[in-house]
mmCIF file of C-alpha atoms and ligand atoms in Angstrom:
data_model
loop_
_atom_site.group_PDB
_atom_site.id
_atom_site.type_symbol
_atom_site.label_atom_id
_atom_site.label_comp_id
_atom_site.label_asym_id
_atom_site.label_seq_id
_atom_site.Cartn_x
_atom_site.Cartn_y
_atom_site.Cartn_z
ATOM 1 C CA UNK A 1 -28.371 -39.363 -34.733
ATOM 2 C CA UNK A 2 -25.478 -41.401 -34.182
ATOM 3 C CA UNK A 3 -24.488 -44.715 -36.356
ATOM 4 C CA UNK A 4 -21.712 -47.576 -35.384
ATOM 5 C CA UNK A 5 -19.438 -48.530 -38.127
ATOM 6 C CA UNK A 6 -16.217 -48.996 -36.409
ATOM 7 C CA UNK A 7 -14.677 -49.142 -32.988
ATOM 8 C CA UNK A 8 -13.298 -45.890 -33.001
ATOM 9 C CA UNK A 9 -16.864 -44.148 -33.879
ATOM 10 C CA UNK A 10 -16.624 -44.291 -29.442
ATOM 11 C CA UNK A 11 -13.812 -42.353 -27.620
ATOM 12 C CA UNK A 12 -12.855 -44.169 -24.981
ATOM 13 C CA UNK A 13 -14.749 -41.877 -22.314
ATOM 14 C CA UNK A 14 -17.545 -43.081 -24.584
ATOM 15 C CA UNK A 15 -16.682 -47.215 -24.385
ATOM 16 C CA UNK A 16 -15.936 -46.854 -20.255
ATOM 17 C CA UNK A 17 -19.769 -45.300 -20.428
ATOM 18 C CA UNK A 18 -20.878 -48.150 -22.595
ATOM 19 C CA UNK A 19 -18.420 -50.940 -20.570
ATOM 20 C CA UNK A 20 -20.457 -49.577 -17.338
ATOM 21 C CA UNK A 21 -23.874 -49.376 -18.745
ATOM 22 C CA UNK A 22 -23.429 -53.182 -19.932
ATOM 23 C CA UNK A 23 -21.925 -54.232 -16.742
ATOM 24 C CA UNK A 24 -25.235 -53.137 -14.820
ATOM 25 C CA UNK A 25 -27.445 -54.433 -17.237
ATOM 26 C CA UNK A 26 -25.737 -57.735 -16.805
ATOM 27 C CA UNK A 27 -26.874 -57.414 -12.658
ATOM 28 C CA UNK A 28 -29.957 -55.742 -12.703
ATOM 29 C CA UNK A 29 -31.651 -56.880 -15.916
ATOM 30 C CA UNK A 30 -34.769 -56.012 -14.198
ATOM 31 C CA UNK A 31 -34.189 -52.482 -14.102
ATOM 32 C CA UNK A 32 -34.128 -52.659 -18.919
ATOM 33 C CA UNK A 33 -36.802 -55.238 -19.188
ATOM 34 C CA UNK A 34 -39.088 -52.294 -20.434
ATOM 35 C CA UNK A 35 -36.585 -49.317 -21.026
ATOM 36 C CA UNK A 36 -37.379 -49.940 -25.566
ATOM 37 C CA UNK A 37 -40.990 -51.011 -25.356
ATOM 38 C CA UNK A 38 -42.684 -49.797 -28.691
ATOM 39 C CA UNK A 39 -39.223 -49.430 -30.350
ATOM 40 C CA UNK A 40 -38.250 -51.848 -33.270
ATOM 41 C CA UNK A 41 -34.586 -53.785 -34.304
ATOM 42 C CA UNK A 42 -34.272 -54.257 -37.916
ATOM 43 C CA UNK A 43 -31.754 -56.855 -38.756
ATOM 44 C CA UNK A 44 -30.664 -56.721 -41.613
ATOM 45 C CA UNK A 45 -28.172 -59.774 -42.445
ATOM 46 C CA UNK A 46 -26.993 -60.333 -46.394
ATOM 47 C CA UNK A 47 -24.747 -63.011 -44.727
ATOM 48 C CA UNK A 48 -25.481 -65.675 -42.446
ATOM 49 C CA UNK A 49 -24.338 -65.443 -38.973
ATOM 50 C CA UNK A 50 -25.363 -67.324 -35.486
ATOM 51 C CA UNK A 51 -24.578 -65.102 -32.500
ATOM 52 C CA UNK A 52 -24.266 -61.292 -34.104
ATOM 53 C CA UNK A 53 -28.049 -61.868 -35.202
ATOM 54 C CA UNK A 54 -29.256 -63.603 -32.603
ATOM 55 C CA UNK A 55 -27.877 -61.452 -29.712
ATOM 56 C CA UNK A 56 -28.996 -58.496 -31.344
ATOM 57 C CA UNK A 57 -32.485 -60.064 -31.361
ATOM 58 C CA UNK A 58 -32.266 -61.277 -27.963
ATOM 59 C CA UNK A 59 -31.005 -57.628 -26.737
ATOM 60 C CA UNK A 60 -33.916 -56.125 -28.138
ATOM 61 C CA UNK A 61 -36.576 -58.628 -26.681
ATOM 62 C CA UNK A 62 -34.746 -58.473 -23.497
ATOM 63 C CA UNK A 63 -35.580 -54.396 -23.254
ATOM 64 C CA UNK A 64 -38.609 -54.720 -24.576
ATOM 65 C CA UNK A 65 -38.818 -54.034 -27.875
ATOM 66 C CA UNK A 66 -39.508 -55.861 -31.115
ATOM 67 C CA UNK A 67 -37.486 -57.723 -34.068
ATOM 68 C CA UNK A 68 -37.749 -57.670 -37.860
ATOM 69 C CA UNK A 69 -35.780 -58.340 -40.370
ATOM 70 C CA UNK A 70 -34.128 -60.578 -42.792
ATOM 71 C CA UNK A 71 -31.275 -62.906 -42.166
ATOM 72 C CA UNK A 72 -29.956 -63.904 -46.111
ATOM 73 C CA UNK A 73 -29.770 -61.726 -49.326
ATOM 74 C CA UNK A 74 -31.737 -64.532 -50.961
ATOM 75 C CA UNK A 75 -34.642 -63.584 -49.006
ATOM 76 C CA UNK A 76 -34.742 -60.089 -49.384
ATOM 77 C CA UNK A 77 -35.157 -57.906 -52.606
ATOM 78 C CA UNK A 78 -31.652 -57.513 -52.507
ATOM 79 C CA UNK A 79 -32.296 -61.009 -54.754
ATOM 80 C CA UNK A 80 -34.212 -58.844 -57.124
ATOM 81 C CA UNK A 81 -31.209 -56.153 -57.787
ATOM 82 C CA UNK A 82 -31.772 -53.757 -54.357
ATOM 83 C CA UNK A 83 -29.836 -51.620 -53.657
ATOM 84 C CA UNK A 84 -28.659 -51.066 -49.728
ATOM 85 C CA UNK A 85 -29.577 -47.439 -50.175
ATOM 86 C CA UNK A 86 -32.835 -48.232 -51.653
ATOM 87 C CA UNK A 87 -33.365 -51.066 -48.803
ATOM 88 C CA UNK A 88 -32.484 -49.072 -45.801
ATOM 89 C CA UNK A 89 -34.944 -45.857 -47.119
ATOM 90 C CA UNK A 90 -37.435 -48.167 -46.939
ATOM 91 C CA UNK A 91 -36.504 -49.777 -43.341
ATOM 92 C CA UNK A 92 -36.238 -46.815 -41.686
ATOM 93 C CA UNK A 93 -39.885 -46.579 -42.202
ATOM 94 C CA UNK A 94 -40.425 -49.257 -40.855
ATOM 95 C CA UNK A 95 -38.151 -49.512 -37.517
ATOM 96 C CA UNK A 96 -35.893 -47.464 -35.422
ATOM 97 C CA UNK A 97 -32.778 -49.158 -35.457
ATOM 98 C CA UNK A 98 -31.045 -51.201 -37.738
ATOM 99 C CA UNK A 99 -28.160 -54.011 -37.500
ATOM 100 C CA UNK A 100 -26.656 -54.802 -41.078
ATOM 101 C CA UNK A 101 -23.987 -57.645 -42.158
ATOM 102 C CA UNK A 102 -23.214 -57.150 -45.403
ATOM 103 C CA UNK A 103 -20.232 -58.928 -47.311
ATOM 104 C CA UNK A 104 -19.135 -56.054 -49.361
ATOM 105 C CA UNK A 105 -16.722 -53.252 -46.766
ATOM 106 C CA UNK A 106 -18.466 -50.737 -46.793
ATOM 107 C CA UNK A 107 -21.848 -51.155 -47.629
ATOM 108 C CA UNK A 108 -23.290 -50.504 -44.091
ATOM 109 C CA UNK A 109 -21.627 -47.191 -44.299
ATOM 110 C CA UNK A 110 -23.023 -46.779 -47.307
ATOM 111 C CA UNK A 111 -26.376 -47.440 -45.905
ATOM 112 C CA UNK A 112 -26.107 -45.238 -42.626
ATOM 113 C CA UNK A 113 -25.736 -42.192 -45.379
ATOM 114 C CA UNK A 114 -29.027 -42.157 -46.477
ATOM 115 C CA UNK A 115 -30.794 -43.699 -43.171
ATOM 116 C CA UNK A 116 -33.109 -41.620 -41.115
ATOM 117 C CA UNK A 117 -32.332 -44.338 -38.184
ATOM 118 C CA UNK A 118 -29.057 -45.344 -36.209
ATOM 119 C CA UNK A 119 -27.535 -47.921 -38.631
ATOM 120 C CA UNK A 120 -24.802 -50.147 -36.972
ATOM 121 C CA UNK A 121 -22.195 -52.580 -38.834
ATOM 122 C CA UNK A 122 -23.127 -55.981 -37.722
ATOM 123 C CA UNK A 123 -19.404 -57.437 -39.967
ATOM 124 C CA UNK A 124 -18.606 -56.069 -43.410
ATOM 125 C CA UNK A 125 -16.309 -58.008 -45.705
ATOM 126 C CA UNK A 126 -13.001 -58.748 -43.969
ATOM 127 C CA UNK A 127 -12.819 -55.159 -42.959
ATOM 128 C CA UNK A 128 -14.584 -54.550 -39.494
ATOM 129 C CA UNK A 129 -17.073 -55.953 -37.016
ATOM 130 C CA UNK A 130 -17.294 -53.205 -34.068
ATOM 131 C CA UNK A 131 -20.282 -55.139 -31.867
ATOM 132 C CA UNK A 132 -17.750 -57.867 -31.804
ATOM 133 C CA UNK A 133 -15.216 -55.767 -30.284
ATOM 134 C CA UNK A 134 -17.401 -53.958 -27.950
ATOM 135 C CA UNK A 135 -18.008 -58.120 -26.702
ATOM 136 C CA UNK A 136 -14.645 -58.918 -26.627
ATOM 137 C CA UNK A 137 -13.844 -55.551 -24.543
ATOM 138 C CA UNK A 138 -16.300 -56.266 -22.107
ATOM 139 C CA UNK A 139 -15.040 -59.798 -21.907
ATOM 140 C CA UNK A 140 -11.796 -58.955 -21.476
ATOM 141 C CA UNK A 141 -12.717 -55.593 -18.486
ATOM 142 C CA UNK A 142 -14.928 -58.107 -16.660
ATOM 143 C CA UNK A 143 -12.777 -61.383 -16.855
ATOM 144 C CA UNK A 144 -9.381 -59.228 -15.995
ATOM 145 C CA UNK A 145 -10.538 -56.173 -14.460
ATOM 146 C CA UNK A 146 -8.559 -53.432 -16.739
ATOM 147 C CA UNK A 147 -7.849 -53.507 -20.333
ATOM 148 C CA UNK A 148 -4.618 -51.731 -20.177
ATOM 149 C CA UNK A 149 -0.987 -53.499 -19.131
ATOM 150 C CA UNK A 150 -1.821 -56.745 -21.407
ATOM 151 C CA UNK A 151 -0.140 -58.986 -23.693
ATOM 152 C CA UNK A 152 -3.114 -59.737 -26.587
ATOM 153 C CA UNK A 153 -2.101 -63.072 -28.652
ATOM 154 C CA UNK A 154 -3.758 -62.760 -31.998
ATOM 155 C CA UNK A 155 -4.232 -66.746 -33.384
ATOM 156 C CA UNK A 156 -5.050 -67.571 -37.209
ATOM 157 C CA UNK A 157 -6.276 -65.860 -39.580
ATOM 158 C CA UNK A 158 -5.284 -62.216 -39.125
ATOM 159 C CA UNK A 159 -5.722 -61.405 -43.067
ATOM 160 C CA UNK A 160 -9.435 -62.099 -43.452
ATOM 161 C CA UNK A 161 -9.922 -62.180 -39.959
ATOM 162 C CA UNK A 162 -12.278 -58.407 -39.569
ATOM 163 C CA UNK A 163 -12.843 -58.851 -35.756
ATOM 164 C CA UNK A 164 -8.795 -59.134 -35.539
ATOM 165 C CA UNK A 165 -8.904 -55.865 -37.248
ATOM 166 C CA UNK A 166 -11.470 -54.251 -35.821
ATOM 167 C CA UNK A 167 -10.184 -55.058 -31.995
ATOM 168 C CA UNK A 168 -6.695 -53.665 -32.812
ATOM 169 C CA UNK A 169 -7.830 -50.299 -33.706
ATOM 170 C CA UNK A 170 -9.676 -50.658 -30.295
ATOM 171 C CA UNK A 171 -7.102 -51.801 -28.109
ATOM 172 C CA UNK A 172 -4.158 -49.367 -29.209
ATOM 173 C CA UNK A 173 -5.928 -46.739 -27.342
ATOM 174 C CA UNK A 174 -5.185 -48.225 -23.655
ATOM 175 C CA UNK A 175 -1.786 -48.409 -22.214
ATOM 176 C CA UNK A 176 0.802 -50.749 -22.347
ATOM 177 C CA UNK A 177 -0.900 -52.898 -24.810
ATOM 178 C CA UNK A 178 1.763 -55.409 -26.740
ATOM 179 C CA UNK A 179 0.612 -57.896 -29.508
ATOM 180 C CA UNK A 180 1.723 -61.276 -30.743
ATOM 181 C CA UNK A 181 0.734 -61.918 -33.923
ATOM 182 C CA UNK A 182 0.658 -65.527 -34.702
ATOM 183 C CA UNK A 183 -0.208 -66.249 -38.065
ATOM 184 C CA UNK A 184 1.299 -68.427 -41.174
ATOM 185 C CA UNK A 185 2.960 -66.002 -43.997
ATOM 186 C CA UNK A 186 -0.552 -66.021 -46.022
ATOM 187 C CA UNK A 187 -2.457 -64.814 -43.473
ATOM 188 C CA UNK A 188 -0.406 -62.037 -41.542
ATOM 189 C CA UNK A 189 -2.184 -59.097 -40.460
ATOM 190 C CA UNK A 190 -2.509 -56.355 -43.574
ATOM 191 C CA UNK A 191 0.404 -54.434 -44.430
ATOM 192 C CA UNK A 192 -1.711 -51.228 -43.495
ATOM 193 C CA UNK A 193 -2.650 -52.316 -40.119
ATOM 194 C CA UNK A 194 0.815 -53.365 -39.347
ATOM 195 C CA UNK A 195 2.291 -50.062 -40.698
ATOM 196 C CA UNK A 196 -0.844 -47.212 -40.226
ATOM 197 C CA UNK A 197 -1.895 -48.502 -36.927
ATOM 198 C CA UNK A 198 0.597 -50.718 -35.214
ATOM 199 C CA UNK A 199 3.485 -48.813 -36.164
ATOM 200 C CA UNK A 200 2.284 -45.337 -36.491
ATOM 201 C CA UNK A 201 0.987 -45.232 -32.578
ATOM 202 C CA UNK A 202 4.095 -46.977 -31.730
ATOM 203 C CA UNK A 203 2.496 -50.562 -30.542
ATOM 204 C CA UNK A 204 5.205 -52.810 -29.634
ATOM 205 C CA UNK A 205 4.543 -55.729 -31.747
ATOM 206 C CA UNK A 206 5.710 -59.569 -32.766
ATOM 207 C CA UNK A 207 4.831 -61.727 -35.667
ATOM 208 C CA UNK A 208 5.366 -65.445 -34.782
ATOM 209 C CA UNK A 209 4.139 -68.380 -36.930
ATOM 210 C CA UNK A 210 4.281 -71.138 -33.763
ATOM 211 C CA UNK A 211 1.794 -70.920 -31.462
ATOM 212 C CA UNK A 212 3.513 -72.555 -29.017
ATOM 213 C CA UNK A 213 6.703 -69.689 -29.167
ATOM 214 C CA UNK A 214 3.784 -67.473 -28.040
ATOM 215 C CA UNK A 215 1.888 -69.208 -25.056
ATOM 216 C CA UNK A 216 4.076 -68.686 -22.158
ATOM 217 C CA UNK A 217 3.827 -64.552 -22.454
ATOM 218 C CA UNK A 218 0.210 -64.141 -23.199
ATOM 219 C CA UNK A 219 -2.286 -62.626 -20.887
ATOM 220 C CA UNK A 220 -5.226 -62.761 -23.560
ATOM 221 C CA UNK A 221 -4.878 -65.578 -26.480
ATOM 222 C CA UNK A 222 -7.723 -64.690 -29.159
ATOM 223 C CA UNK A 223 -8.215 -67.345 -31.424
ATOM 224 C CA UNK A 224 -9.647 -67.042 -34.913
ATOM 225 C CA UNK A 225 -10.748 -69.532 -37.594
ATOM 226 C CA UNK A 226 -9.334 -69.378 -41.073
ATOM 227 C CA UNK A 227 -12.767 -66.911 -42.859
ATOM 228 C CA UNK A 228 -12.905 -70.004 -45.523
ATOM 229 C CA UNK A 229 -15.536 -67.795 -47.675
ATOM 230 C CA UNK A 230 -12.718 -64.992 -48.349
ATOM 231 C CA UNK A 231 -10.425 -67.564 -50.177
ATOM 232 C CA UNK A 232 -10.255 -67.231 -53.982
ATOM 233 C CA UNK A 233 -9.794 -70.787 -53.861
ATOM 234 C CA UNK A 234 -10.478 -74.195 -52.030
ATOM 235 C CA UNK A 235 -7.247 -75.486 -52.368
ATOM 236 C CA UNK A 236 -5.628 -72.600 -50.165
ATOM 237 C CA UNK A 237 -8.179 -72.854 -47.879
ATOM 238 C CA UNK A 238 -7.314 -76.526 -47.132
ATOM 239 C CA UNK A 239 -3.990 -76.237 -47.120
ATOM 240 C CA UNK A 240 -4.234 -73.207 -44.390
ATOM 241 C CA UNK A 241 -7.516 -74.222 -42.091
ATOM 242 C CA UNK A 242 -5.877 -76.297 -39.487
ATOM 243 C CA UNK A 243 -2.737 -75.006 -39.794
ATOM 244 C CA UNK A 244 -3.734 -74.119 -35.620
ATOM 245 C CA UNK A 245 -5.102 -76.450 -33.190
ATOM 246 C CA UNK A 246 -5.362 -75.307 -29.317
ATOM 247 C CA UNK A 247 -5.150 -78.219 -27.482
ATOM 248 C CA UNK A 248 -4.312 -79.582 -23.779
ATOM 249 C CA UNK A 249 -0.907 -79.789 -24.402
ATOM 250 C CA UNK A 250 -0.478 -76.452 -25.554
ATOM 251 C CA UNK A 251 -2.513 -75.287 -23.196
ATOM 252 C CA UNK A 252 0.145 -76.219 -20.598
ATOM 253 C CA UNK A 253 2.648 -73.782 -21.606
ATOM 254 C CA UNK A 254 0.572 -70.686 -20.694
ATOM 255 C CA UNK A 255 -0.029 -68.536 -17.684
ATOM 256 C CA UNK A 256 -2.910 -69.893 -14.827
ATOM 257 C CA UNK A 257 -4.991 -67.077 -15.328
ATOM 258 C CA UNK A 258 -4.552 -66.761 -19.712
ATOM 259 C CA UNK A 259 -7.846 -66.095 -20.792
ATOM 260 C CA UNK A 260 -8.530 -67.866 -24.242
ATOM 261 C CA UNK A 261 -11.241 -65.608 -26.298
ATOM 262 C CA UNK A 262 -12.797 -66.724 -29.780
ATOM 263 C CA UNK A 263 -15.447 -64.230 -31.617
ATOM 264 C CA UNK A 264 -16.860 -67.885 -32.647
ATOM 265 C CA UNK A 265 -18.318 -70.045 -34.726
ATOM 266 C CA UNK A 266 -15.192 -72.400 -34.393
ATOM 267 C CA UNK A 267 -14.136 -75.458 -36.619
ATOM 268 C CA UNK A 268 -11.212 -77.187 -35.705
ATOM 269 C CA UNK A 269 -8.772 -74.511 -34.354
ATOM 270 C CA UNK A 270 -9.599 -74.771 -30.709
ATOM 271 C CA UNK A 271 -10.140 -78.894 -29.704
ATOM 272 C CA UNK A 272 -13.199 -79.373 -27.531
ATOM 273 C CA UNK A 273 -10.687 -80.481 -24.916
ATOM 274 C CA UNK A 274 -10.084 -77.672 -23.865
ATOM 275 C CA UNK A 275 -13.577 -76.398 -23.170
ATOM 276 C CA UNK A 276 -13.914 -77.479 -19.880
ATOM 277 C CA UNK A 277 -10.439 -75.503 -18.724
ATOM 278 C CA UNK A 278 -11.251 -72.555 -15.942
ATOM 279 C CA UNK A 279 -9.010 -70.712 -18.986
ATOM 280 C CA UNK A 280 -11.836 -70.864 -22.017
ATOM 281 C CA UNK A 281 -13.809 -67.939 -22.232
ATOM 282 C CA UNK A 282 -15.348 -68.378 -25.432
ATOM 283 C CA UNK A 283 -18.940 -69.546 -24.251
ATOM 284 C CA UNK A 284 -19.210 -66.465 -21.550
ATOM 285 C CA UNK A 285 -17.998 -63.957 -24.285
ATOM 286 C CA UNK A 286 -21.090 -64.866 -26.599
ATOM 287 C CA UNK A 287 -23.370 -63.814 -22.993
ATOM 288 C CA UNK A 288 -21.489 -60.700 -23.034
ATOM 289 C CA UNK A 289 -22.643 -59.771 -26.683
ATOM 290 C CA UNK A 290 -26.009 -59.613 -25.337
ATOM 291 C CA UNK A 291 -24.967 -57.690 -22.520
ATOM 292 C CA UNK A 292 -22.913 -54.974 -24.486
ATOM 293 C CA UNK A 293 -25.495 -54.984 -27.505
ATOM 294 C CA UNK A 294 -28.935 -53.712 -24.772
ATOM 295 C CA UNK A 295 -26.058 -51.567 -23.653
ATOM 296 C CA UNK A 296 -25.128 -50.228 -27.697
ATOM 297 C CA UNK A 297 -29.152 -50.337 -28.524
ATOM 298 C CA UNK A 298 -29.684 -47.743 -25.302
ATOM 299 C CA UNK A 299 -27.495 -45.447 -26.164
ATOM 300 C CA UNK A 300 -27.875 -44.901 -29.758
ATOM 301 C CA UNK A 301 -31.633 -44.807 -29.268
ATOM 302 C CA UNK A 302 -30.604 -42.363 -26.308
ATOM 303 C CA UNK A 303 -32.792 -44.171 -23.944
ATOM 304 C CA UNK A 304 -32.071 -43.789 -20.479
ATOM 305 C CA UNK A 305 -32.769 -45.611 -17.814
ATOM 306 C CA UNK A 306 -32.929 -44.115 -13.925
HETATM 307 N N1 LIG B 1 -18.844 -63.807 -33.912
HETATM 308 C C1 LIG B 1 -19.719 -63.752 -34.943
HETATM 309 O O1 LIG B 1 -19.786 -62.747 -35.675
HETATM 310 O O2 LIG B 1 -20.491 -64.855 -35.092
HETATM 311 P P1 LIG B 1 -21.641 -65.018 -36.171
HETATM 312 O O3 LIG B 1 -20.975 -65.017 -37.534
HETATM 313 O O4 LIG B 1 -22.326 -66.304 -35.840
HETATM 314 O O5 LIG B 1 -22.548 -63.817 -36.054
#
């Protein structure tokens, strides 16, 4: 039995499989409608969320399975003292996969130790969300074709920001992969990313605090919102959440065929302006999570489908 708690649980022989198997289910849905009849999603979400939840839900309705689950901590036992160990005993009797947010790092791991069904980390703490960077992958293969030879533009809050985090350790392993970081000081990219992962594996790397130094190199900008419930303190999260705004006019210093990619939900950092440019991928990357979630459900329940 195999769980999903980061990125790098799949070698990359492993994400091309998953990359393919999403791609077809995105043209033949037809051929998954039944491939998880009688099987159940659990989600389990101690933190709100929009699109992980959802798309997870849809996945599983899509193949033909069923949804349960819970989508705060105040309306679960958890509200009563739980523990995630005692809670996911008790789901696994009850369905045969499970999707867990939880805002503590950690805790879905913690959970997939004493699960008797695939547990996978739906965003824990500021540490990792790996379905996000399985969408953003298969974004970026199907917008651009290849996800080596790329200059990746990381926008905002790259402290708190766990998808940030979570689609470095993924990218690093395809070649010719350079980042801009583009951050203010409070919000750069932890020291042990920087130094363990970037450095170590010897990424070529920049840290810039204008955006607009950036644009004109990019081949990917990934924007991020400053994570407003990881300050210690409203006053720093004022003073930092619109510290970037993509707009028209910046939009004019990049490359025609940029691709600008947000995990979502968005406040203020990207202006609705630029929505309608060819460029904005943001809407089609929340289809792909649907997409590349049937694809993650499939394999971890090691359904296949002829
Ligand atoms: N991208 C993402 O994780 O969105 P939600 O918080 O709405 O799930």
């Amino acid at each position: 039995m195999r769980h999903l708690m980061s990125p790098m649980d799949f070698s990359v022989e492993e994400l091309d499989k998953l990359l393919s198997l999403a791609n077809d289910i995105e043209h033949h849905p037809e051929k998954y409608a039944h491939a998880c009849d009688g099987k159940k999603l659990a989600t389990c979400f101690y933190e709100p969320s929009t699109r992980t939840r959802l798309s997870f839900e849809a996945a599983m309705l899509n193949l033909g399975g069923s949804i349960l689950g819970f989508s705060s901590a105040d309306s679960s036992s958890a509200a009563k003292g739980e523990s995630v160990s005692d809670t996911i005993r008790v789901i696994s009797c009850y369905a045969d996969i499970c999707a867990m947010r939880h805002p503590k790092e950690g805790a879905p791991l913690v959970a997939s130790q004493k699960s008797t069904i695939p547990v996978i980390n739906a965003g824990d703490g500021g540490h990792q969300h790996p379905t996000q960077t399985l969408t953003d992958l298969l974004t970026i293969h199907s917008l651009k074709g290849h996800l080596g030879d790329l200059t990746i533009g990381l926008c905002g809050d790259l402290k708190f920001g766990r998808t940030v985090h979570s689609l470095i350790h993924a990218l690093i392993r395809y070649p010719n992969i350079r980042f801009v970081l583009i951050s203010p000081e409070e919000l750069r990219v932890p020291s042990y990313i920087r130094e363990e992962v970037l450095t170590q594996h010897n990424i070529p790397y920049q840290e810039v605090e204008r955006l607009e130094d950036a644009m004109a190199d990019l081949d990917i900008l990934y924007m991020t919102r400053v994570q407003k419930e990881r300050f210690f303190n409203e006053e720093d999260y004022v003073r930092m959440k619109d510290f970037y705004i993509l707009d028209k006019a910046k939009m004019a210093l990049a490359k025609e065929d940029m691709l600008v990619l947000h995990p979502l939900p968005r406040v203020n950092e990207i202006s609705v302006e630029v929505d309608d440019d060819p460029r904005a991928a943001y809407f089609k990357q929340a289809q792909y999570g649907v997409y590349v979630r049937m694809a993650l459900i499939l394999t971890l329940l090691e359904v296949e489908v002829c």
